[in-house]
CSV table of C-alpha atoms in Angstrom, one decimal:
chain,number,residue,atom,x,y,z
E,1,MET,CA,0.0,-0.1,0.0
E,2,ASP,CA,1.4,3.4,-1.0
E,3,THR,CA,2.1,5.1,2.3
E,4,ALA,CA,1.0,8.9,1.1
E,5,GLN,CA,-2.2,7.5,-0.3
E,6,PHE,CA,-2.9,5.7,3.0
E,7,TRP,CA,-2.6,9.2,5.0
E,8,ALA,CA,-4.4,11.0,2.2
E,9,PRO,CA,-8.2,10.4,3.1
E,10,GLY,CA,-7.9,11.8,7.0
E,11,LEU,CA,-6.6,11.0,10.3
E,12,HIS,CA,-5.4,7.8,10.9
E,13,SER,CA,-4.0,5.6,13.9
E,14,VAL,CA,-1.0,3.4,13.5
E,15,ILE,CA,1.2,1.3,15.8
E,16,SER,CA,4.9,1.5,14.6
E,17,ARG,CA,6.6,-0.6,17.0
E,18,ILE,CA,5.6,-2.8,20.4
E,19,PHE,CA,7.5,-4.5,23.2
E,20,ILE,CA,5.6,-7.3,25.0
E,21,ASP,CA,6.9,-9.1,28.0
E,22,GLY,CA,5.3,-11.2,30.0
E,23,VAL,CA,1.9,-11.4,28.3
E,24,ARG,CA,0.6,-15.0,28.3
E,25,SER,CA,3.1,-16.8,26.2
E,26,LEU,CA,4.9,-13.7,24.8
E,27,SER,CA,8.1,-12.7,26.6
E,28,GLY,CA,11.0,-10.3,25.2
E,29,PHE,CA,8.9,-9.8,22.0
E,30,GLU,CA,9.6,-6.6,20.0
E,31,ARG,CA,8.4,-6.0,16.4
E,32,GLU,CA,7.7,-2.9,14.0
E,33,PHE,CA,4.8,-2.3,11.7
E,34,GLY,CA,4.2,-0.6,8.6
E,35,PRO,CA,1.0,1.3,8.0
E,36,GLY,CA,-0.7,-0.9,5.5
E,37,ILE,CA,-1.5,-4.7,5.8
E,38,THR,CA,0.7,-7.0,8.2
E,39,VAL,CA,0.2,-10.6,8.6
E,40,VAL,CA,1.4,-12.5,11.4
E,41,HIS,CA,1.4,-16.2,11.1
E,42,GLY,CA,2.5,-19.2,12.8
E,43,MET,CA,1.1,-22.4,14.6
E,44,ASN,CA,-1.6,-22.4,16.9
E,45,GLY,CA,-0.5,-21.3,20.6
E,46,CYS,CA,2.5,-19.4,19.4
E,47,GLY,CA,1.1,-16.1,20.7
E,48,LYS,CA,-0.6,-14.4,17.5
E,49,THR,CA,-3.6,-13.6,19.3
E,50,SER,CA,-1.6,-12.3,22.4
E,51,LEU,CA,-0.1,-10.1,20.1
E,52,LEU,CA,-3.4,-8.4,18.9
E,53,GLU,CA,-4.5,-8.4,22.4
E,54,SER,CA,-1.6,-6.5,23.5
E,55,ILE,CA,-2.1,-3.9,20.7
E,56,HIS,CA,-5.5,-3.7,21.4
E,57,LEU,CA,-5.0,-3.3,25.1
E,58,LEU,CA,-2.3,-0.3,24.7
E,59,ALA,CA,-5.0,1.5,22.2
E,60,GLN,CA,-8.2,1.1,23.8
E,61,GLY,CA,-7.2,0.4,27.3
E,62,PHE,CA,-8.8,-2.9,27.9
E,63,SER,CA,-8.7,-6.4,26.9
E,64,PHE,CA,-11.0,-8.0,24.4
E,65,ARG,CA,-10.4,-11.4,25.9
E,66,ALA,CA,-10.2,-10.7,29.6
E,67,ARG,CA,-12.1,-8.7,32.4
E,68,ASP,CA,-9.5,-8.4,34.7
E,69,LEU,CA,-5.9,-7.2,33.1
E,70,LYS,CA,-4.2,-10.0,35.7
E,71,GLU,CA,-5.3,-12.7,33.5
E,72,LEU,CA,-2.9,-11.7,31.1
E,73,ILE,CA,-0.1,-12.2,33.3
E,74,ALA,CA,2.1,-15.5,32.3
E,75,TRP,CA,1.4,-18.4,34.3
E,76,LYS,CA,3.9,-18.3,37.2
E,77,GLY,CA,4.6,-14.6,36.5
E,78,ASP,CA,4.4,-11.7,38.7
E,79,GLU,CA,3.6,-9.0,36.1
E,80,PHE,CA,3.6,-8.0,32.4
E,81,ILE,CA,5.1,-5.0,30.5
E,82,LEU,CA,3.8,-3.4,27.5
E,83,ARG,CA,5.3,-0.6,25.4
E,84,GLY,CA,3.9,0.7,22.0
E,85,THR,CA,4.6,3.7,19.6
E,86,PHE,CA,1.6,5.0,17.6
E,87,GLU,CA,2.0,7.6,15.0
E,88,ASP,CA,-0.2,9.8,13.1
E,89,PRO,CA,0.7,12.3,10.5
E,90,ALA,CA,1.5,15.1,13.3
E,91,LYS,CA,3.0,13.3,16.1
E,92,SER,CA,4.1,10.1,17.8
E,93,THR,CA,2.6,8.8,21.1
E,94,VAL,CA,4.4,6.2,23.3
E,95,ARG,CA,2.2,4.4,25.6
E,96,ALA,CA,3.6,1.9,28.4
E,97,LEU,CA,1.9,-0.4,30.9
E,98,ARG,CA,3.0,-2.7,33.9
E,99,VAL,CA,0.5,-4.8,35.4
E,100,GLY,CA,1.5,-6.7,38.4
E,101,ARG,CA,-0.7,-8.9,40.9
E,102,HIS,CA,-1.1,-5.9,43.3
E,103,GLY,CA,-1.4,-2.9,41.1
E,104,CYS,CA,-0.4,-1.3,37.8
E,105,ASP,CA,1.4,1.5,36.3
E,106,VAL,CA,0.2,3.5,32.9
E,107,ARG,CA,2.0,6.2,31.2
E,108,GLU,CA,1.6,8.1,28.2
E,109,ASP,CA,4.4,10.2,26.6
E,110,GLY,CA,6.1,10.0,30.1
E,111,GLY,CA,2.9,11.2,32.3
E,112,ASN,CA,1.5,9.0,34.6
E,113,LEU,CA,-2.3,8.0,34.0
E,114,LYS,CA,-4.9,7.0,36.7
E,115,SER,CA,-5.7,3.4,35.1
E,116,ALA,CA,-5.6,1.6,31.8
E,117,ALA,CA,-9.1,2.8,30.9
E,118,ALA,CA,-7.7,6.2,30.5
E,119,LEU,CA,-6.0,5.4,27.4
E,120,PHE,CA,-9.5,5.0,25.8
E,121,GLY,CA,-10.6,7.7,23.4
E,122,SER,CA,-7.8,9.0,21.1
E,123,LEU,CA,-6.2,5.7,19.3
E,124,PRO,CA,-9.4,3.6,18.4
E,125,ALA,CA,-8.8,-0.2,17.5
E,126,VAL,CA,-11.4,-2.5,16.3
E,127,VAL,CA,-11.0,-6.2,16.3
E,128,MET,CA,-12.7,-9.0,14.5
E,129,GLN,CA,-12.6,-12.8,15.7
E,130,PRO,CA,-14.5,-15.8,15.4
E,131,SER,CA,-16.1,-15.4,18.8
E,132,ASP,CA,-17.8,-12.4,17.1
E,133,ILE,CA,-20.6,-15.0,16.4
E,134,GLU,CA,-21.8,-14.5,20.1
E,135,LEU,CA,-22.6,-10.9,19.0
E,136,LEU,CA,-25.6,-12.5,17.7
E,137,ARG,CA,-25.9,-15.7,19.4
E,138,GLY,CA,-25.0,-14.5,23.0
E,139,SER,CA,-26.7,-12.7,25.5
E,140,PRO,CA,-28.0,-8.9,25.5
E,141,ASP,CA,-25.0,-8.0,27.5
E,142,VAL,CA,-22.9,-8.8,24.7
E,143,ARG,CA,-24.6,-6.5,22.3
E,144,ARG,CA,-24.8,-4.0,25.1
E,145,ARG,CA,-21.2,-3.8,25.4
E,146,TRP,CA,-20.6,-3.4,21.7
E,147,LEU,CA,-23.1,-0.6,21.7
E,148,ASN,CA,-21.4,0.8,24.8
E,149,GLU,CA,-17.9,0.8,22.9
E,150,ILE,CA,-19.0,2.7,19.7
E,151,LEU,CA,-21.0,5.0,21.6
E,152,CYS,CA,-17.7,6.0,23.4
E,153,PHE,CA,-16.0,6.4,20.2
E,154,ARG,CA,-18.8,9.2,19.6
E,155,SER,CA,-17.8,11.1,22.7
E,156,LYS,CA,-15.5,10.7,25.7
E,157,ALA,CA,-18.8,12.5,27.3
E,158,ASN,CA,-20.7,9.2,26.8
E,159,ALA,CA,-18.0,7.0,28.5
E,160,SER,CA,-18.5,9.4,31.5
E,161,LEU,CA,-22.4,9.1,31.4
E,162,LEU,CA,-21.8,5.1,31.4
E,163,ARG,CA,-19.6,5.1,34.3
E,164,ARG,CA,-22.0,7.5,36.2
E,165,TYR,CA,-25.1,5.4,35.2
E,166,GLY,CA,-23.4,2.3,36.4
E,167,ARG,CA,-22.4,3.7,39.9
E,168,VAL,CA,-25.7,5.0,40.5
E,169,LEU,CA,-27.4,1.7,39.2
E,170,GLN,CA,-24.9,-0.2,41.7
E,171,GLN,CA,-25.9,2.0,44.7
E,172,ARG,CA,-29.6,1.4,44.0
E,173,ASN,CA,-29.3,-2.1,43.8
E,174,LYS,CA,-27.5,-2.3,47.1
E,175,TRP,CA,-30.0,-0.3,48.8
E,176,LEU,CA,-32.9,-2.7,47.2
E,177,ARG,CA,-30.8,-5.9,48.2
E,178,ASP,CA,-30.5,-4.7,51.6
E,179,TYR,CA,-34.1,-3.9,51.8
E,180,LYS,CA,-34.9,-7.5,50.7
E,181,ARG,CA,-32.7,-9.1,53.0
E,182,GLY,CA,-33.8,-7.0,56.2
E,183,GLY,CA,-37.1,-8.1,55.4
E,184,GLY,CA,-38.6,-4.6,54.7
E,185,ALA,CA,-36.5,-2.7,57.3
E,186,LEU,CA,-35.0,0.3,55.9
E,187,PRO,CA,-31.4,0.4,54.9
E,188,VAL,CA,-28.9,3.1,55.7
E,189,GLY,CA,-30.2,6.4,54.3
E,190,GLY,CA,-33.8,5.4,54.3
E,191,GLU,CA,-36.5,6.4,51.8
E,192,GLU,CA,-34.8,9.7,51.2
E,193,LEU,CA,-31.7,8.0,49.8
E,194,PHE,CA,-33.8,5.6,47.5
E,195,ALA,CA,-35.8,8.5,46.3
E,196,VAL,CA,-32.5,10.5,45.4
E,197,LEU,CA,-30.9,7.4,43.6
E,198,THR,CA,-34.1,6.7,41.8
E,199,GLU,CA,-34.1,10.3,40.5
E,200,GLN,CA,-30.3,10.2,39.5
E,201,LEU,CA,-31.1,7.0,37.8
E,202,ILE,CA,-34.2,8.6,36.0
E,203,ASP,CA,-31.9,11.5,34.7
E,204,LEU,CA,-28.9,9.3,33.7
E,205,GLY,CA,-30.9,6.8,32.2
E,206,ALA,CA,-32.7,9.4,29.9
E,207,ARG,CA,-29.6,10.8,28.8
E,208,LEU,CA,-28.0,7.4,28.0
E,209,TRP,CA,-31.2,6.2,26.0
E,210,SER,CA,-31.0,9.6,24.0
E,211,ALA,CA,-27.5,8.7,23.3
E,212,ARG,CA,-28.0,5.2,22.3
E,213,LEU,CA,-31.2,5.7,20.1
E,214,SER,CA,-29.2,8.4,18.2
E,215,LEU,CA,-26.5,6.0,17.7
E,216,SER,CA,-28.9,3.4,16.7
E,217,ARG,CA,-30.6,5.3,14.1
E,218,GLU,CA,-27.2,6.1,12.6
E,219,ILE,CA,-25.8,2.7,12.7
E,220,SER,CA,-28.8,0.2,11.7
E,221,PRO,CA,-28.8,1.2,8.1
E,222,VAL,CA,-24.9,0.8,7.9
E,223,ILE,CA,-25.2,-2.7,9.6
E,224,THR,CA,-27.9,-3.7,7.1
E,225,GLY,CA,-26.0,-2.2,4.2
E,226,TYR,CA,-22.6,-4.2,5.2
E,227,TYR,CA,-24.6,-7.3,5.4
E,228,ARG,CA,-26.0,-7.0,2.2
E,229,SER,CA,-22.6,-6.8,0.6
E,230,LEU,CA,-21.2,-9.6,2.5
E,231,SER,CA,-24.0,-11.8,1.7
E,232,GLY,CA,-24.2,-10.9,-1.9
E,233,GLY,CA,-27.8,-9.6,-1.6
E,234,VAL,CA,-29.3,-13.0,-0.9
E,235,ASP,CA,-30.9,-12.1,2.0
E,236,GLU,CA,-31.7,-8.8,4.4
E,237,ILE,CA,-31.6,-8.2,7.9
E,238,THR,CA,-32.8,-5.5,9.9
E,239,CYS,CA,-31.8,-3.7,13.5
E,240,ALA,CA,-34.1,-2.5,16.0
E,241,TYR,CA,-33.2,-1.0,19.4
E,242,LYS,CA,-35.4,-3.2,21.9
E,243,SER,CA,-35.7,-1.4,25.4
E,244,SER,CA,-37.6,-2.1,28.8
E,245,ILE,CA,-39.3,1.2,28.1
E,246,LEU,CA,-39.6,1.4,24.4
E,247,LYS,CA,-41.7,-0.9,22.6
E,248,GLU,CA,-39.9,-0.6,19.2
E,249,LEU,CA,-37.5,1.5,17.5
E,250,ASP,CA,-36.9,1.9,13.9
E,251,ALA,CA,-33.7,3.2,13.1
E,252,LEU,CA,-34.8,5.9,10.6
E,253,ASP,CA,-38.4,6.7,12.2
E,254,GLY,CA,-37.9,6.8,15.8
E,255,ALA,CA,-39.6,5.0,18.8
E,256,GLU,CA,-42.9,3.9,19.8
E,257,PHE,CA,-43.5,4.0,23.7
E,258,LEU,CA,-45.6,1.4,25.6
E,259,ASP,CA,-49.0,2.8,27.0
E,260,GLY,CA,-49.5,5.3,24.5
E,261,ALA,CA,-52.6,6.4,26.5
E,262,GLU,CA,-50.7,6.9,29.5
E,263,LEU,CA,-47.9,9.0,27.7
E,264,ASP,CA,-50.4,11.1,25.5
E,265,GLN,CA,-49.3,14.3,27.1
E,266,VAL,CA,-45.9,13.7,25.6
E,267,ALA,CA,-46.9,12.2,22.6
E,268,LEU,CA,-45.5,13.5,19.3
E,269,VAL,CA,-48.2,12.5,16.4
E,270,ALA,CA,-46.9,11.6,13.2
E,271,GLU,CA,-48.3,9.5,10.5
E,272,LYS,CA,-47.2,6.2,11.7
E,273,GLY,CA,-48.4,6.9,15.4
E,274,ALA,CA,-46.5,8.3,18.4
E,275,ILE,CA,-43.0,8.8,17.0
E,276,TYR,CA,-40.1,10.2,19.3
E,277,ARG,CA,-37.1,11.6,17.5
E,278,ILE,CA,-34.2,11.8,20.0
E,279,ALA,CA,-31.4,14.4,19.7
E,280,ASP,CA,-28.0,13.2,20.9
E,281,ASN,CA,-27.4,15.7,23.5
E,282,VAL,CA,-24.8,13.7,25.0
E,283,SER,CA,-22.4,13.6,22.2
E,284,GLY,CA,-23.2,16.9,21.2
E,285,GLU,CA,-24.0,15.9,17.6
E,286,GLY,CA,-27.6,17.2,17.2
E,287,GLU,CA,-30.0,15.6,14.8
E,288,ASP,CA,-32.9,17.6,12.9
E,289,GLY,CA,-36.2,16.9,14.8
E,290,VAL,CA,-37.6,17.1,18.5
E,291,VAL,CA,-35.3,17.0,21.5
E,292,ASP,CA,-37.3,14.8,23.7
E,293,GLU,CA,-35.2,13.7,26.5
E,294,GLU,CA,-37.6,15.0,28.9
E,295,SER,CA,-40.2,12.3,27.5
E,296,LEU,CA,-37.8,9.7,28.2
E,297,ARG,CA,-37.7,10.9,32.1
E,298,VAL,CA,-41.5,10.9,32.1
E,299,ALA,CA,-41.4,7.3,30.7
E,300,PHE,CA,-38.8,5.9,33.0
E,301,GLY,CA,-40.0,7.5,36.2
E,302,ARG,CA,-43.7,6.1,35.6
E,303,LYS,CA,-42.1,2.7,34.6
E,304,LEU,CA,-39.9,2.7,37.8
E,305,ARG,CA,-43.0,3.6,39.9
E,306,SER,CA,-45.1,0.8,38.7
E,307,LEU,CA,-42.2,-1.6,39.2
E,308,GLU,CA,-41.3,-0.4,43.0
E,309,VAL,CA,-43.3,-3.2,44.8
E,310,ALA,CA,-41.8,-5.7,42.4
E,311,GLU,CA,-38.2,-4.4,42.8
E,312,ARG,CA,-38.4,-4.3,46.5
E,313,SER,CA,-39.2,-7.9,46.4
E,314,PHE,CA,-36.6,-8.9,43.9
E,315,GLY,CA,-33.8,-6.8,45.3
E,316,GLY,CA,-32.8,-5.1,42.2
E,317,THR,CA,-33.6,-2.4,39.4
E,318,LEU,CA,-36.1,-4.1,36.8
E,319,ALA,CA,-36.0,-1.4,34.3
E,320,GLY,CA,-33.5,0.9,32.5
E,321,PRO,CA,-30.9,0.9,29.8
E,322,HIS,CA,-29.0,-2.1,31.6
E,323,ARG,CA,-31.7,-4.3,30.4
E,324,ASP,CA,-31.7,-3.3,26.9
E,325,ASP,CA,-30.9,-5.0,23.7
E,326,LEU,CA,-30.2,-4.6,20.0
E,327,GLY,CA,-32.3,-6.7,18.2
E,328,ILE,CA,-31.1,-8.3,14.7
E,329,CYS,CA,-33.6,-9.8,12.7
E,330,ILE,CA,-33.7,-11.9,9.2
E,331,GLY,CA,-37.1,-12.0,8.0
E,332,ASP,CA,-39.7,-12.1,10.7
E,333,SER,CA,-37.2,-14.0,13.3
E,334,GLU,CA,-34.2,-12.9,15.3
E,335,MET,CA,-31.1,-14.1,14.2
E,336,ARG,CA,-30.0,-15.1,17.8
E,337,SER,CA,-32.5,-18.2,17.3
E,338,SER,CA,-32.9,-18.4,13.6
E,339,GLY,CA,-29.9,-17.3,11.9
E,340,SER,CA,-27.4,-20.0,10.1
E,341,GLN,CA,-23.8,-19.8,11.0
E,342,GLY,CA,-23.0,-18.3,8.0
E,343,GLN,CA,-25.6,-15.5,8.2
E,344,CYS,CA,-24.5,-14.9,11.9
E,345,ARG,CA,-21.0,-14.4,10.8
E,346,CYS,CA,-21.8,-12.0,8.3
E,347,ALA,CA,-23.9,-9.8,10.7
E,348,ALA,CA,-21.1,-9.9,13.0
E,349,ILE,CA,-18.6,-8.9,10.5
E,350,ALA,CA,-21.1,-6.1,9.4
E,351,MET,CA,-21.4,-4.9,13.2
E,352,ARG,CA,-17.7,-4.5,13.3
E,353,PHE,CA,-17.2,-2.7,10.1
E,354,ALA,CA,-20.2,-0.2,11.4
E,355,ALA,CA,-18.0,0.3,14.4
E,356,VAL,CA,-14.7,1.3,12.1
E,357,ASP,CA,-17.0,3.8,10.5
E,358,VAL,CA,-17.9,5.4,13.7
E,359,ALA,CA,-14.3,5.7,14.9
E,360,SER,CA,-13.3,7.1,11.8
E,361,ARG,CA,-16.0,9.7,11.8
E,362,PHE,CA,-15.6,10.9,15.3
E,363,LEU,CA,-12.0,10.1,16.3
E,364,ASN,CA,-9.4,8.7,13.9
E,365,LYS,CA,-9.4,5.5,11.3
E,366,PRO,CA,-8.9,2.6,13.7
E,367,ILE,CA,-6.3,-0.1,13.6
E,368,LEU,CA,-8.1,-3.1,12.2
E,369,LEU,CA,-7.1,-6.3,14.2
E,370,LEU,CA,-8.2,-9.5,12.7
E,371,ASP,CA,-8.0,-12.8,14.4
E,372,ASP,CA,-8.2,-15.7,12.0
E,373,ILE,CA,-11.3,-14.8,10.6
E,374,PHE,CA,-11.2,-16.1,7.2
E,375,ALA,CA,-11.2,-19.8,8.3
E,376,GLU,CA,-14.8,-19.7,8.8
E,377,LEU,CA,-15.9,-17.9,5.6
E,378,ASP,CA,-16.5,-19.3,2.0
E,379,VAL,CA,-14.9,-18.0,-0.8
E,380,ASN,CA,-17.5,-15.1,-1.9
E,381,ARG,CA,-17.6,-14.1,1.9
E,382,ARG,CA,-13.9,-14.0,2.1
E,383,ASP,CA,-13.6,-11.7,-1.1
E,384,ALA,CA,-16.2,-9.5,0.2
E,385,VAL,CA,-14.5,-8.8,3.5
E,386,ALA,CA,-11.2,-8.2,1.6
E,387,SER,CA,-12.8,-5.7,-0.4
E,388,LEU,CA,-14.3,-3.7,2.5
E,389,ILE,CA,-10.8,-3.8,4.5
E,390,ARG,CA,-9.2,-2.5,1.3
E,391,GLU,CA,-11.7,0.3,1.1
E,392,LYS,CA,-11.3,1.3,4.6
E,393,ALA,CA,-7.5,2.1,4.4
E,394,CYS,CA,-6.9,1.4,8.0
E,395,GLN,CA,-3.6,-0.4,9.3
E,396,VAL,CA,-4.6,-3.9,9.3
E,397,ILE,CA,-2.9,-6.7,11.4
E,398,ILE,CA,-4.0,-10.0,10.8
E,399,ALA,CA,-3.3,-13.3,12.8
E,400,THR,CA,-3.6,-16.5,10.7
E,401,PRO,CA,-2.1,-19.9,10.7
E,402,GLN,CA,-2.3,-20.3,7.0
E,403,LEU,CA,-1.1,-17.6,4.6
E,404,GLU,CA,-2.8,-19.3,1.6
E,405,GLU,CA,-6.3,-18.8,3.3
E,406,LEU,CA,-5.9,-15.1,2.9
E,407,PRO,CA,-7.6,-13.3,-0.2
E,408,PHE,CA,-5.1,-10.6,-0.6
E,409,LYS,CA,-1.4,-9.7,-0.6
E,410,ALA,CA,0.1,-8.4,2.6
E,411,ASP,CA,2.6,-5.6,2.9
E,412,MET,CA,4.5,-7.3,5.6
E,413,THR,CA,4.5,-10.4,7.0
E,414,VAL,CA,5.7,-11.4,10.7
E,415,MET,CA,6.5,-15.0,11.5
E,416,MET,CA,5.9,-16.2,15.0
E,417,ASP,CA,8.2,-18.7,16.7
E,418,SER,CA,6.2,-21.7,18.3
């Protein structure tokens, strides 16, 4: 790939060098990378995925395989060390991460950061791997994490919003658990604390819904378009945001609330019924239409009031963005239960390419990390994925055991020792 052409379309993130010591099976590993397509190959178990995981961790601030970074420490090891140099047309950024059994040290350009999570937000990376089929087959939690990640690509304010909502939800759930365990005795803080936590949850939940609905409306047609390209137009999928408050969300038209009669005071009448158009106040990217965050607050408040007795009996919060899902359907059925392996893999890849587009629009073109994804695809789908990869003009790092499986020529190859 011509380097000048690579930089021309806009801002890019690339990793030019990495040092890895003590990450799973990798120790004393150091490599340089070019801005085009790098293929990392070798036998299974030689550390190819660990290399991708290390790049992702330095770029994104979290692992795509482990919830706790200590899980990356090599067996019988005490710590791991990562250092990476990232380039864009204007500057170089050096990041370093040392994670031990009892703490971690994170640095960027020599300055200390509070945690690995502080790395997120300027050097995006998108990973594609065989386990992405769980985006279709897995629980709603898998799809919520995917939504939240690309929501944070849009704005750091969204990352802060997610953290704040999570903290308030955790505190409210603790109050409800203590109430249940105490047999109805009021926990510390009493009803006043519960009322404050509920109001905070309503406010933050409405803002989070507003951001997610705006994102859903933006990416749903993108996902369906990529799926159409990958499947050769043989079949079509649809995406809809599924909420504990909203009955349906069409990505282009908006949302229809439950209990329309109850919410008639805040209804916005349109040809198709009660349609709510939500502006993206959280990320700052407004849309044409009505700013209707208050309608979400009203709906959420009424929903929680209707569930209060059940929540105190259950010991947890029964409605909110933390219980939502992204429904992906083929025909009239959800792919989670009716999609074939090939259809689900195509849909998962389409979702990852949508994430690439969001990162490219709001941050930089991301580093694209591919972990042996071609082995599960037929020839036509391999060629379609390869065409999209070339079109994106991102830095691409591919891990594969078989060079002959690749539907394109690499700019650089890295042989991993077994």
